[in-house]
C-alpha cells in the first residue's frame, strides 16, 4: 500500500539560495546530519553534477547505505529522486518544489513510499518525517 507525506518549510531566503543548498547532495547531507550523503555518480550534465542521473549514497557509519538517483532537476524550482536497489522498498519517490513566497521560499517536500512488507510504509515515513522536519527547520534558521 502506497503512503505519502508532505512537509512544508518556509525560508526567508530566495529559491536560488535555498536550492543552492538542497539542490546538491553535499548540502542535503549537511541539512540531515548525522546522515552522511555522498555523490557516487555524477550527472551527465557537467553544469549540474548533482542533476538528472546523479546518484547519492546515504547512511550512517557502517550501516548498509541507501542509494537515491535524481530523475528530474530544474534549477531553483524542482528536484525529483527515486530510491534504487533497496530490498525492503518497492517504490520511493521524493519531490522538492521550491516556490517563491514574498521575498523568501516555500519548500514543499513530498515522499511517496511503498514497502515490500505490508504496513511498513507509514512507519518508515513517520521516521523520515521527523528527521526531515528537524533538518529543514535547522537549515531555515542557519541559512
XYZ file of N, CA, C and O in Angstrom:
572
model
N 0.840 -1.186 0.000
C 0.000 0.000 0.000
C 0.886 1.251 0.000
O 1.815 1.363 0.787
N 0.573 2.183 -0.888
C 1.334 3.428 -1.022
C 0.953 4.395 0.100
O -0.204 4.553 0.426
N 1.960 5.031 0.661
C 1.740 6.066 1.678
C 2.526 7.305 1.249
O 3.530 7.207 0.543
N 2.053 8.475 1.676
C 2.674 9.736 1.277
C 2.769 10.678 2.464
O 1.867 10.708 3.309
N 3.862 11.442 2.521
C 3.972 12.548 3.468
C 4.316 13.805 2.676
O 4.945 13.732 1.626
N 3.869 14.942 3.191
C 4.241 16.235 2.621
C 4.704 17.132 3.756
O 4.031 17.221 4.792
N 5.836 17.734 3.566
C 6.422 18.643 4.554
C 6.563 20.002 3.884
O 7.024 20.081 2.743
N 6.156 21.037 4.590
C 6.348 22.402 4.086
C 7.282 23.136 5.024
O 7.161 23.015 6.248
N 8.202 23.890 4.440
C 9.119 24.713 5.233
C 9.280 26.049 4.537
O 9.561 26.093 3.337
N 9.104 27.122 5.296
C 9.332 28.471 4.764
C 10.760 28.893 5.068
O 11.290 28.599 6.129
N 11.351 29.575 4.094
C 12.690 30.133 4.236
C 12.609 31.623 3.941
O 11.844 32.036 3.054
N 13.402 32.420 4.616
C 13.445 33.852 4.323
C 14.299 34.120 3.085
O 14.212 35.187 2.498
N 15.085 33.142 2.687
C 15.969 33.281 1.528
C 15.214 32.967 0.232
O 14.202 32.278 0.235
N 15.782 33.418 -0.883
C 15.191 33.195 -2.205
C 15.275 31.716 -2.602
O 16.096 30.965 -2.055
N 14.448 31.302 -3.586
C 14.558 29.926 -4.074
C 15.973 29.588 -4.549
O 16.450 28.471 -4.339
N 16.663 30.559 -5.160
C 18.029 30.317 -5.625
C 18.962 29.991 -4.460
O 19.804 29.091 -4.557
N 18.804 30.702 -3.344
C 19.661 30.466 -2.172
C 19.339 29.127 -1.512
O 20.250 28.406 -1.096
N 18.073 28.782 -1.419
C 17.676 27.507 -0.796
C 18.093 26.343 -1.692
O 18.635 25.343 -1.224
N 17.878 26.492 -3.001
C 18.247 25.442 -3.952
C 19.754 25.219 -3.970
O 20.211 24.091 -4.151
N 20.522 26.296 -3.765
C 21.986 26.181 -3.752
C 22.447 25.182 -2.692
O 23.483 24.542 -2.831
N 21.665 25.010 -1.626
C 21.983 24.034 -0.583
C 21.303 22.696 -0.865
O 21.959 21.659 -0.985
N 19.977 22.705 -0.979
C 19.233 21.447 -1.108
C 19.341 20.818 -2.493
O 19.008 19.651 -2.656
N 19.820 21.575 -3.475
C 19.990 21.045 -4.826
C 21.302 20.320 -5.026
O 21.613 19.890 -6.134
N 22.082 20.177 -3.938
C 23.333 19.420 -4.015
C 23.291 18.277 -3.001
O 22.668 18.399 -1.950
N 23.947 17.208 -3.339
C 23.978 16.072 -2.413
C 24.701 16.453 -1.128
O 24.271 16.098 -0.029
N 25.793 17.209 -1.232
C 26.550 17.628 -0.047
C 25.695 18.535 0.846
O 25.714 18.400 2.071
N 24.951 19.447 0.246
C 24.088 20.338 1.018
C 22.990 19.586 1.728
O 22.659 19.877 2.879
N 22.441 18.596 1.056
C 21.411 17.755 1.667
C 21.990 17.029 2.881
O 21.350 16.946 3.922
N 23.209 16.544 2.749
C 23.861 15.844 3.858
C 24.087 16.749 5.048
O 23.896 16.339 6.193
N 24.476 17.995 4.792
C 24.693 18.945 5.884
C 23.392 19.219 6.613
O 23.366 19.387 7.837
N 22.299 19.240 5.873
C 20.977 19.514 6.455
C 20.492 18.343 7.316
O 19.814 18.553 8.308
N 20.838 17.120 6.927
C 20.298 15.944 7.594
C 21.329 15.155 8.397
O 21.212 13.952 8.563
N 22.351 15.851 8.919
C 23.333 15.189 9.785
C 22.585 14.558 10.959
O 21.581 15.106 11.397
N 23.016 13.409 11.430
C 24.281 12.711 11.197
C 24.302 11.836 9.945
O 25.269 11.141 9.701
N 23.223 11.865 9.160
C 23.203 11.099 7.925
C 24.322 11.600 7.017
O 24.477 12.800 6.829
N 25.105 10.685 6.496
C 26.198 11.049 5.597
C 25.721 10.853 4.163
O 25.236 9.780 3.801
N 25.814 11.901 3.359
C 25.349 11.869 1.972
C 26.537 12.149 1.060
O 27.215 13.162 1.213
N 26.780 11.235 0.124
C 27.916 11.357 -0.786
C 27.460 11.086 -2.207
O 26.777 10.086 -2.457
N 27.843 11.946 -3.142
C 27.541 11.687 -4.557
C 28.488 10.595 -5.028
O 29.703 10.708 -4.894
N 27.936 9.524 -5.581
C 28.752 8.413 -6.063
C 28.726 8.293 -7.581
O 29.507 7.542 -8.163
N 27.808 9.055 -8.222
C 27.759 9.088 -9.686
C 27.320 10.491 -10.093
O 26.301 10.987 -9.613
N 28.087 11.110 -10.980
C 27.749 12.445 -11.464
C 26.666 12.374 -12.531
O 26.550 11.382 -13.258
N 25.939 13.470 -12.655
C 25.014 13.651 -13.759
C 25.824 13.780 -15.049
O 26.991 14.169 -15.016
N 25.199 13.496 -16.183
C 25.864 13.699 -17.476
C 26.020 15.190 -17.788
O 26.863 15.573 -18.597
N 25.225 16.039 -17.123
C 25.275 17.487 -17.322
C 26.391 18.070 -16.457
O 26.266 18.142 -15.244
N 27.483 18.481 -17.092
C 28.650 18.962 -16.330
C 28.358 20.250 -15.563
O 29.046 20.549 -14.591
N 27.342 21.004 -15.967
C 26.970 22.220 -15.235
C 26.276 21.895 -13.913
O 26.297 22.685 -12.975
N 25.622 20.729 -13.866
C 24.879 20.312 -12.670
C 25.247 18.868 -12.316
O 24.495 17.942 -12.615
N 26.405 18.653 -11.676
C 26.833 17.281 -11.371
C 25.871 16.533 -10.439
O 25.859 15.310 -10.420
N 25.028 17.278 -9.696
C 24.041 16.647 -8.819
C 22.676 16.543 -9.495
O 21.681 16.261 -8.841
N 22.625 16.777 -10.813
C 21.366 16.783 -11.560
C 20.923 15.393 -12.000
O 21.306 14.371 -11.411
N 20.097 15.370 -13.049
C 19.482 14.132 -13.534
C 20.538 13.062 -13.806
O 21.534 13.317 -14.476
N 20.289 11.885 -13.251
C 21.190 10.750 -13.435
C 22.210 10.590 -12.326
O 22.815 9.530 -12.184
N 22.417 11.639 -11.534
C 23.384 11.510 -10.435
C 22.816 10.583 -9.359
O 21.607 10.427 -9.213
N 23.718 9.946 -8.641
C 23.340 9.004 -7.584
C 24.051 9.410 -6.301
O 25.242 9.736 -6.318
N 23.294 9.397 -5.194
C 23.889 9.668 -3.882
C 23.744 8.440 -2.999
O 22.780 7.694 -3.100
N 24.755 8.258 -2.147
C 24.763 7.192 -1.151
C 24.471 7.862 0.179
O 25.058 8.894 0.515
N 23.539 7.298 0.939
C 23.153 7.871 2.226
C 23.256 6.794 3.300
O 22.814 5.669 3.093
N 23.818 7.175 4.435
C 23.914 6.220 5.528
C 24.599 6.818 6.730
O 24.984 7.983 6.734
N 24.731 5.993 7.752
C 25.431 6.386 8.970
C 26.431 5.280 9.285
O 26.044 4.130 9.506
N 27.715 5.651 9.262
C 28.764 4.680 9.603
C 28.720 3.460 8.701
O 28.598 3.566 7.486
N 28.765 2.282 9.332
C 28.837 1.036 8.571
C 27.465 0.443 8.259
O 27.373 -0.645 7.692
N 26.385 1.144 8.631
C 25.036 0.653 8.327
C 24.872 0.596 6.803
O 25.364 1.468 6.092
N 24.201 -0.428 6.317
C 24.002 -0.587 4.879
C 23.418 0.695 4.292
O 22.368 1.158 4.732
N 24.108 1.288 3.319
C 23.651 2.574 2.783
C 22.439 2.436 1.858
O 22.161 1.370 1.320
N 21.751 3.567 1.688
C 20.679 3.693 0.713
C 21.236 4.447 -0.482
O 22.133 5.282 -0.334
N 20.674 4.189 -1.650
C 21.092 4.896 -2.853
C 19.870 5.556 -3.482
O 18.826 4.920 -3.637
N 20.017 6.831 -3.836
C 18.957 7.574 -4.493
C 19.496 8.155 -5.789
O 20.647 8.598 -5.846
N 18.642 8.137 -6.823
C 19.028 8.689 -8.115
C 18.088 9.831 -8.481
O 16.860 9.702 -8.369
N 18.673 10.941 -8.917
C 17.896 12.104 -9.332
C 17.299 11.821 -10.709
O 18.012 11.446 -11.640
N 15.968 11.986 -10.828
C 15.266 11.700 -12.083
C 14.794 12.972 -12.790
O 14.576 12.958 -13.993
N 14.588 14.049 -12.029
C 14.232 15.346 -12.607
C 14.949 16.423 -11.816
O 15.082 16.305 -10.593
N 15.378 17.480 -12.513
C 16.179 18.523 -11.863
C 16.019 19.815 -12.647
O 16.530 19.932 -13.753
N 15.254 20.731 -12.103
C 15.079 22.043 -12.708
C 15.609 23.072 -11.719
O 14.974 23.327 -10.687
N 16.807 23.635 -11.972
C 17.443 24.532 -11.005
C 16.501 25.598 -10.456
O 15.757 26.232 -11.207
N 16.548 25.733 -9.132
C 15.790 26.725 -8.364
C 14.287 26.464 -8.327
O 13.540 27.265 -7.766
N 13.839 25.324 -8.907
C 12.401 25.058 -8.968
C 11.983 23.671 -8.477
O 11.018 23.542 -7.735
N 12.697 22.616 -8.924
C 12.155 21.273 -8.725
C 13.256 20.215 -8.736
O 14.174 20.290 -9.557
N 13.133 19.239 -7.843
C 14.008 18.059 -7.843
C 13.116 16.846 -7.584
O 12.243 16.886 -6.719
N 13.349 15.779 -8.334
C 12.687 14.509 -8.055
C 13.758 13.431 -8.025
O 14.709 13.460 -8.813
N 13.618 12.496 -7.090
C 14.569 11.396 -6.990
C 13.834 10.121 -6.630
O 12.703 10.148 -6.139
N 14.472 8.989 -6.896
C 13.926 7.683 -6.548
C 14.973 6.899 -5.753
O 16.173 7.085 -5.941
N 14.505 6.049 -4.881
C 15.372 5.117 -4.161
C 15.641 3.957 -5.108
O 14.724 3.472 -5.781
N 16.891 3.530 -5.194
C 17.227 2.435 -6.117
C 17.840 1.265 -5.356
O 18.491 1.442 -4.330
N 17.603 0.075 -5.881
C 18.222 -1.159 -5.374
C 18.052 -1.362 -3.872
O 19.001 -1.684 -3.175
N 16.832 -1.198 -3.368
C 16.597 -1.438 -1.949
C 15.684 -2.645 -1.795
O 14.567 -2.646 -2.315
N 16.147 -3.668 -1.063
C 15.361 -4.896 -0.958
C 14.077 -4.741 -0.121
O 13.196 -5.599 -0.208
N 13.950 -3.691 0.683
C 12.781 -3.529 1.547
C 11.730 -2.569 0.995
O 10.607 -2.522 1.491
N 12.096 -1.802 -0.032
C 11.213 -0.765 -0.555
C 10.837 -1.080 -1.998
O 11.705 -1.276 -2.847
N 9.549 -1.119 -2.267
C 9.049 -1.368 -3.621
C 9.043 -0.077 -4.440
O 9.349 -0.085 -5.628
N 8.677 1.037 -3.796
C 8.530 2.315 -4.502
C 8.848 3.448 -3.535
O 8.334 3.470 -2.415
N 9.715 4.376 -3.948
C 10.052 5.551 -3.130
C 10.401 6.681 -4.086
O 11.363 6.580 -4.843
N 9.591 7.746 -4.064
C 9.846 8.924 -4.888
C 9.782 10.142 -3.983
O 8.828 10.306 -3.214
N 10.803 10.978 -4.072
C 10.825 12.234 -3.330
C 10.773 13.396 -4.300
O 11.396 13.346 -5.365
N 10.000 14.428 -3.944
C 9.886 15.629 -4.786
C 10.058 16.862 -3.919
O 9.377 17.004 -2.903
N 10.941 17.751 -4.346
C 11.140 19.028 -3.670
C 10.745 20.125 -4.645
O 11.301 20.211 -5.746
N 9.777 20.940 -4.245
C 9.302 22.045 -5.081
C 9.616 23.342 -4.356
O 9.206 23.544 -3.210
N 10.363 24.208 -5.027
C 10.810 25.491 -4.476
C 9.944 26.593 -5.092
O 10.048 26.858 -6.290
N 9.108 27.239 -4.279
C 8.187 28.255 -4.776
C 8.504 29.601 -4.144
O 8.608 29.688 -2.912
N 8.638 30.662 -4.967
C 8.830 31.989 -4.380
C 7.636 32.331 -3.482
O 6.491 32.055 -3.826
N 7.937 32.904 -2.315
C 6.893 33.298 -1.357
C 7.306 34.650 -0.789
O 8.121 34.708 0.136
N 6.801 35.722 -1.388
C 7.253 37.050 -0.998
C 8.722 37.181 -1.363
O 9.115 36.895 -2.481
N 9.549 37.545 -0.384
C 10.993 37.636 -0.636
C 11.700 36.327 -0.289
O 12.913 36.227 -0.414
N 10.947 35.343 0.154
C 11.530 34.069 0.568
C 11.101 32.913 -0.319
O 10.799 33.083 -1.504
N 11.057 31.729 0.285
C 10.755 30.489 -0.431
C 9.846 29.609 0.406
O 10.028 29.497 1.626
N 8.906 28.963 -0.258
C 8.139 27.896 0.352
C 8.613 26.600 -0.293
O 8.540 26.453 -1.518
N 9.133 25.698 0.529
C 9.561 24.377 0.050
C 8.463 23.378 0.364
O 8.023 23.275 1.511
N 8.005 22.668 -0.651
C 7.102 21.529 -0.476
C 7.903 20.283 -0.779
O 8.411 20.115 -1.893
N 8.024 19.409 0.214
C 8.803 18.180 0.077
C 7.833 17.015 0.282
O 7.266 16.853 1.353
N 7.629 16.235 -0.770
C 6.695 15.118 -0.728
C 7.459 13.818 -0.956
O 8.341 13.759 -1.812
N 7.109 12.808 -0.186
C 7.690 11.478 -0.387
C 6.555 10.469 -0.492
O 5.678 10.416 0.375
N 6.590 9.678 -1.569
C 5.680 8.541 -1.741
C 6.494 7.287 -1.451
O 7.625 7.171 -1.912
N 5.893 6.360 -0.725
C 6.637 5.155 -0.379
C 5.712 3.953 -0.322
O 4.586 4.056 0.173
N 6.208 2.845 -0.843
C 5.529 1.566 -0.701
C 6.579 0.536 -0.311
O 7.559 0.325 -1.028
N 6.399 -0.044 0.853
C 7.330 -1.062 1.321
C 6.955 -2.431 0.799
O 5.827 -2.667 0.392
N 7.922 -3.327 0.811
C 7.643 -4.706 0.405
C 6.957 -5.479 1.522
O 6.258 -6.450 1.271
N 7.142 -5.029 2.767
C 6.476 -5.645 3.913
C 5.171 -4.886 4.149
O 5.194 -3.663 4.342
N 4.035 -5.562 4.136
C 2.761 -4.868 4.327
C 2.739 -4.054 5.625
O 3.191 -4.521 6.675
N 2.248 -2.824 5.533
C 2.134 -1.961 6.706
C 3.404 -1.220 7.089
O 3.406 -0.440 8.041
N 4.496 -1.439 6.355
C 5.762 -0.814 6.746
C 5.880 0.643 6.313
O 6.577 1.434 6.946
N 5.197 1.034 5.228
C 5.364 2.379 4.675
C 5.041 3.494 5.669
O 5.841 4.413 5.835
N 3.891 3.460 6.372
C 3.606 4.552 7.312
C 4.639 4.660 8.435
O 4.970 5.766 8.873
N 5.189 3.548 8.857
C 6.198 3.546 9.928
C 7.500 4.176 9.427
O 8.096 5.025 10.090
N 7.918 3.772 8.238
C 9.146 4.324 7.649
C 8.977 5.826 7.421
O 9.857 6.622 7.759
N 7.835 6.213 6.856
C 7.598 7.628 6.567
C 7.530 8.473 7.837
O 7.987 9.614 7.847
N 6.974 7.924 8.898
C 6.904 8.669 10.158
C 8.310 9.001 10.652
O 8.587 10.128 11.085
N 9.218 8.045 10.569
C 10.601 8.281 10.974
C 11.295 9.276 10.063
O 12.007 10.171 10.524
N 11.070 9.150 8.756
C 11.659 10.092 7.805
C 11.158 11.511 8.067
O 11.933 12.466 8.040
N 9.865 11.627 8.326
C 9.271 12.952 8.522
C 9.909 13.677 9.702
O 10.241 14.861 9.605
N 10.113 12.974 10.799
C 10.738 13.587 11.985
C 12.112 14.149 11.628
O 12.433 15.298 11.927
N 12.937 13.341 10.978
C 14.285 13.771 10.625
C 14.301 14.913 9.628
O 15.075 15.864 9.761
N 13.420 14.843 8.627
C 13.379 15.882 7.598
C 12.882 17.205 8.179
O 13.451 18.258 7.918
N 11.828 17.150 8.983
C 11.298 18.378 9.604
C 12.387 19.038 10.453
O 12.612 20.250 10.352
N 13.079 18.254 11.273
C 14.151 18.806 12.113
C 15.259 19.410 11.261
O 15.746 20.510 11.536
N 15.683 18.701 10.217
C 16.760 19.178 9.354
C 16.397 20.460 8.629
O 17.202 21.388 8.532
N 15.163 20.534 8.117
C 14.734 21.733 7.389
C 14.557 22.926 8.318
O 14.892 24.051 7.956
N 14.043 22.691 9.524
C 13.901 23.791 10.492
C 15.280 24.343 10.867
O 15.473 25.556 10.946
N 16.232 23.453 11.080
C 17.598 23.867 11.396
C 18.191 24.664 10.233
O 18.799 25.725 10.429
N 17.996 24.177 9.009
C 18.520 24.875 7.838
C 17.888 26.266 7.709
O 18.575 27.232 7.411
N 16.583 26.365 7.946
C 15.888 27.643 7.819
C 16.448 28.676 8.806
O 16.490 29.865 8.509
N 16.913 28.203 9.960
C 17.483 29.116 10.976
C 18.927 29.507 10.671
O 19.373 30.572 11.076
N 19.650 28.634 9.980
C 21.086 28.865 9.804
C 21.488 29.310 8.411
O 22.620 29.708 8.205
N 20.575 29.223 7.455
C 20.916 29.561 6.054
C 21.149 31.044 5.889
O 20.475 31.871 6.428
